[in-house]
Coordinates of C-alpha atoms in Angstrom, one line a residue:
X294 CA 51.7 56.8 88.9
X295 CA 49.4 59.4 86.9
X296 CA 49.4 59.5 83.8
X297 CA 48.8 62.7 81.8
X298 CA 45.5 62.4 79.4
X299 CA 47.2 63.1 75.8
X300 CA 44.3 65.9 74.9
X301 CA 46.3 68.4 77.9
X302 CA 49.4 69.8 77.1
X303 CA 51.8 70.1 80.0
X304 CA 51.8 73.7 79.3
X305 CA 48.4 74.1 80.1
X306 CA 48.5 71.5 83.1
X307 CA 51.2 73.9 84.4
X308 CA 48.5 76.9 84.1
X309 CA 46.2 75.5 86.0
X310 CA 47.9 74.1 88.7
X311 CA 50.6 76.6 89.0
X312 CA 54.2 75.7 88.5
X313 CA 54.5 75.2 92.7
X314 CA 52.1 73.1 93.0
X315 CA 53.7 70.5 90.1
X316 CA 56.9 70.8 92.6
X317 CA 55.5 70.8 95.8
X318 CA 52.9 67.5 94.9
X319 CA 54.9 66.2 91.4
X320 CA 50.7 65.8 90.7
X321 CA 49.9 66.6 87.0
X322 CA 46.9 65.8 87.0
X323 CA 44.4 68.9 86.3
X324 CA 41.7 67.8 88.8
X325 CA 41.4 65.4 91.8
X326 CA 38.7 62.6 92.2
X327 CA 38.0 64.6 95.1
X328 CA 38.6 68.1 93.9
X329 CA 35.6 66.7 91.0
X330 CA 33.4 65.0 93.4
X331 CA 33.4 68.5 95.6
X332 CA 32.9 70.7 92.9
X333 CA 30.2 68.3 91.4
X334 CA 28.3 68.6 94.3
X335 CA 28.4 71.9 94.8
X336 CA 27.2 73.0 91.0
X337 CA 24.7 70.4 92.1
X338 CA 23.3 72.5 95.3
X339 CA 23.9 75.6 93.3
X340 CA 21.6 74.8 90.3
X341 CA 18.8 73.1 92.7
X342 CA 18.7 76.4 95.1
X343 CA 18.4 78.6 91.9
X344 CA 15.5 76.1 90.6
X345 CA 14.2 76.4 93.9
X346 CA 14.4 80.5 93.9
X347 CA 12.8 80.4 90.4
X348 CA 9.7 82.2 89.2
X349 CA 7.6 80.7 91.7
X350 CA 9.1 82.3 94.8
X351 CA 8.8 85.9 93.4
X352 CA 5.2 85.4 94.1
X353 CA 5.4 85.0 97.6
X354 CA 5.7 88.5 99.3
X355 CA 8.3 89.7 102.0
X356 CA 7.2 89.4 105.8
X357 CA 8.3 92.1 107.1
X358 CA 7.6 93.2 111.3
X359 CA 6.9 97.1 111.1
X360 CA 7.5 97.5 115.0
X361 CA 6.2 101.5 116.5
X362 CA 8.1 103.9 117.3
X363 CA 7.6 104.7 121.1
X364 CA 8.8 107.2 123.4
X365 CA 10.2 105.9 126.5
X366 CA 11.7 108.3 128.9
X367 CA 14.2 111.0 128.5
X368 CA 18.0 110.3 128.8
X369 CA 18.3 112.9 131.2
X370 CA 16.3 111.1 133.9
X371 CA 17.4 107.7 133.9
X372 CA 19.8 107.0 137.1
X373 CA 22.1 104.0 137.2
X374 CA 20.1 100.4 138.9
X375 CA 16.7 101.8 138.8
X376 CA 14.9 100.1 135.9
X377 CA 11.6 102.1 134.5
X378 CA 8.8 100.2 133.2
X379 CA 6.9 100.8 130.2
X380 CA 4.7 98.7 127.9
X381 CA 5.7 97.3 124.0
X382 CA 5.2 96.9 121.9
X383 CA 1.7 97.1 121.9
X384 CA -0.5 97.0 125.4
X385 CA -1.5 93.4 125.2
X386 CA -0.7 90.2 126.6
X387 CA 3.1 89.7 127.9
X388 CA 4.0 93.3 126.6
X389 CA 5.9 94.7 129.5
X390 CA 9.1 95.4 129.3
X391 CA 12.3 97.5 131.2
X392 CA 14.5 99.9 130.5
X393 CA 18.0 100.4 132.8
X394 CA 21.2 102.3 132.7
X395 CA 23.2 99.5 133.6
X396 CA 27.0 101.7 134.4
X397 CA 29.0 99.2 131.9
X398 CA 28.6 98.7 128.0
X399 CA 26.5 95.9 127.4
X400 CA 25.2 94.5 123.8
X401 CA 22.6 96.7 121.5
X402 CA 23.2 99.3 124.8
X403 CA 22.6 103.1 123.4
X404 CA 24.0 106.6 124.8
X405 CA 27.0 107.5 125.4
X406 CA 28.4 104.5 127.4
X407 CA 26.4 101.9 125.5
X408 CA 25.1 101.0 128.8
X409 CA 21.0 101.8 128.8
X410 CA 18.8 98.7 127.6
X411 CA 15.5 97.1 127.5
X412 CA 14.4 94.0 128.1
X413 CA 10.4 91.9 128.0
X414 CA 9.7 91.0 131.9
X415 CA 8.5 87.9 130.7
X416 CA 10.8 84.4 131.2
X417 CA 10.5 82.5 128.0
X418 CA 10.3 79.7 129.7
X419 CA 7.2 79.5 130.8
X420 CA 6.0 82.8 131.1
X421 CA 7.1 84.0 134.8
X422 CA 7.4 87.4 135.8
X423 CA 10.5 89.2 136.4
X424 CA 9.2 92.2 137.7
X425 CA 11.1 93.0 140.8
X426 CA 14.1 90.6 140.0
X427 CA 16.5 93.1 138.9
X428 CA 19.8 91.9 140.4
X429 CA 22.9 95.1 140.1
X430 CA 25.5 93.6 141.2
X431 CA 24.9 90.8 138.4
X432 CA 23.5 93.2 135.8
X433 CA 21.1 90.5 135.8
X434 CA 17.5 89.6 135.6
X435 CA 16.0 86.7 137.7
X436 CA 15.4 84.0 139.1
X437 CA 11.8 83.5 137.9
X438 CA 10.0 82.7 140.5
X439 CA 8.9 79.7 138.4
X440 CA 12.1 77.8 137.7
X441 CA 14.8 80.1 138.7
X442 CA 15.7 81.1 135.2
X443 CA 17.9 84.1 135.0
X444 CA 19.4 86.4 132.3
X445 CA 22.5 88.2 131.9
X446 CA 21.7 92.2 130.3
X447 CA 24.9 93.1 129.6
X448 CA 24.9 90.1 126.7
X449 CA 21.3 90.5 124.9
X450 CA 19.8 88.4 128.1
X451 CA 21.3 85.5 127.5
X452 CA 20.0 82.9 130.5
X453 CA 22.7 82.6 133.0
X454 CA 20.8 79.3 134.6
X455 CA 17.6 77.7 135.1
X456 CA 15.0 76.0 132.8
X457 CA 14.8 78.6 130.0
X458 CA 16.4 77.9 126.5
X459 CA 15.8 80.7 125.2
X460 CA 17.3 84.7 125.4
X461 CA 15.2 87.4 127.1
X462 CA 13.4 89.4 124.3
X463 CA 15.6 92.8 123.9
X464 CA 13.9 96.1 123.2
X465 CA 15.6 97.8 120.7
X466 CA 16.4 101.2 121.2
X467 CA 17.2 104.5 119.6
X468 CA 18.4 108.0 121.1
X469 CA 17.1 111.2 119.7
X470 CA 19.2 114.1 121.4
X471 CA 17.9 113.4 125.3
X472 CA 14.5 111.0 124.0
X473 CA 15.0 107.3 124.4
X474 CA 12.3 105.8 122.0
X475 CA 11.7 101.7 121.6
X476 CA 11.6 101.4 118.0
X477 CA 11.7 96.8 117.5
X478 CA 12.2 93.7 119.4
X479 CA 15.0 91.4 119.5
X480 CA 13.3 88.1 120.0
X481 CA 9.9 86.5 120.2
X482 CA 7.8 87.5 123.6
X483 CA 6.5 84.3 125.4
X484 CA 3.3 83.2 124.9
X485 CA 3.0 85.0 121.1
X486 CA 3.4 83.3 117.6
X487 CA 4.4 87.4 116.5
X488 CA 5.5 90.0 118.5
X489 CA 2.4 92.2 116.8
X490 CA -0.1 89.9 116.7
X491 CA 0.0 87.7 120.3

């Protein structure tokens, strides 16, 4: 049986818990042990993230990747299958990449079917090649020739199979009337600690 702590009036037990609740549970008690304990713990969390986000983190500046904007190719003279290479985002190690109109809708896809991306040739999982692996039946890149990793381009190159753990680093894209320019990444390129600095 609970009993009712003298210093709450039932009135104000009955504005808290709401009337239905008293009929639904016959509870008149104001707070659970376990409605306490959670909310306990979270004003806990709460207060010891906003000591943690104090003064002493305003003095740590924002990382923030400031990718270039690149022209690509023109809209106009992409034909469905045929991927076009290209280099970003920079000309260095592991930097080249592929851009394809794909004939279906496929995630961070641009134009008017949502069907043109770009992907890094590199397989994060060890760095293979994928030049030359373009499979369009599959909308697919692969199999490494390492370990027969391969990735799906309709779904941000997600791997399909093989050894690799990791998604196929997506060139983001932007259209500007018939100019397809690669303006970020979405990823990390193999073999790089930063996509600007590998």
């Amino acid at each position: 049986m609970t009993h009712q702590p003298k210093s709450v009036s039932p009135e104000m037990v009955e504005v808290v818990n709401g009337p239905e609740e008293i009929a639904k549970t016959g509870k008149r008690c104001v707070m659970t042990r376990r409605q306490f304990l959670l909310t306990s713990g979270i004003s806990t969390f709460t207060v010891m993230v906003a000591l943690k986000s104090g003064p002493s983190s305003a003095k740590m500046p924002a990382m923030v990747s400031t990718y270039e904007r690149k022209f690509i190719c023109k809209l106009s003279d992409l034909k469905e299958d045929e991927p076009l290479d290209f280099n970003y985002p920079d000309e260095g190690a592991y930097c080249e990449s592929m851009i394809v109109k794909l004939g279906r809708e496929a995630g961070g896809g641009i134009g008017a079917d949502k069907d043109i991306v770009a992907f890094n040739y590199t397989c994060t999982h060890q760095g293979g090649p994928l030049q030359g692996t373009y499979q369009k039946g599959d909308k697919a890149l692969g199999p490494c020739p390492l370990h027969l990793t391969t990735f799906d381009l309709t779904r941000h190159g997600i791997f399909i199979s093989g050894q690799a753990y990791q998604s196929l680093p997506q060139v983001l894209l932007e259209l500007d009337g018939d100019d397809v320019y690669a303006v970020g990444m979405f990823g990390l390129i193999y073999g790089r600690y930063d996509n600007l600095k590998g």
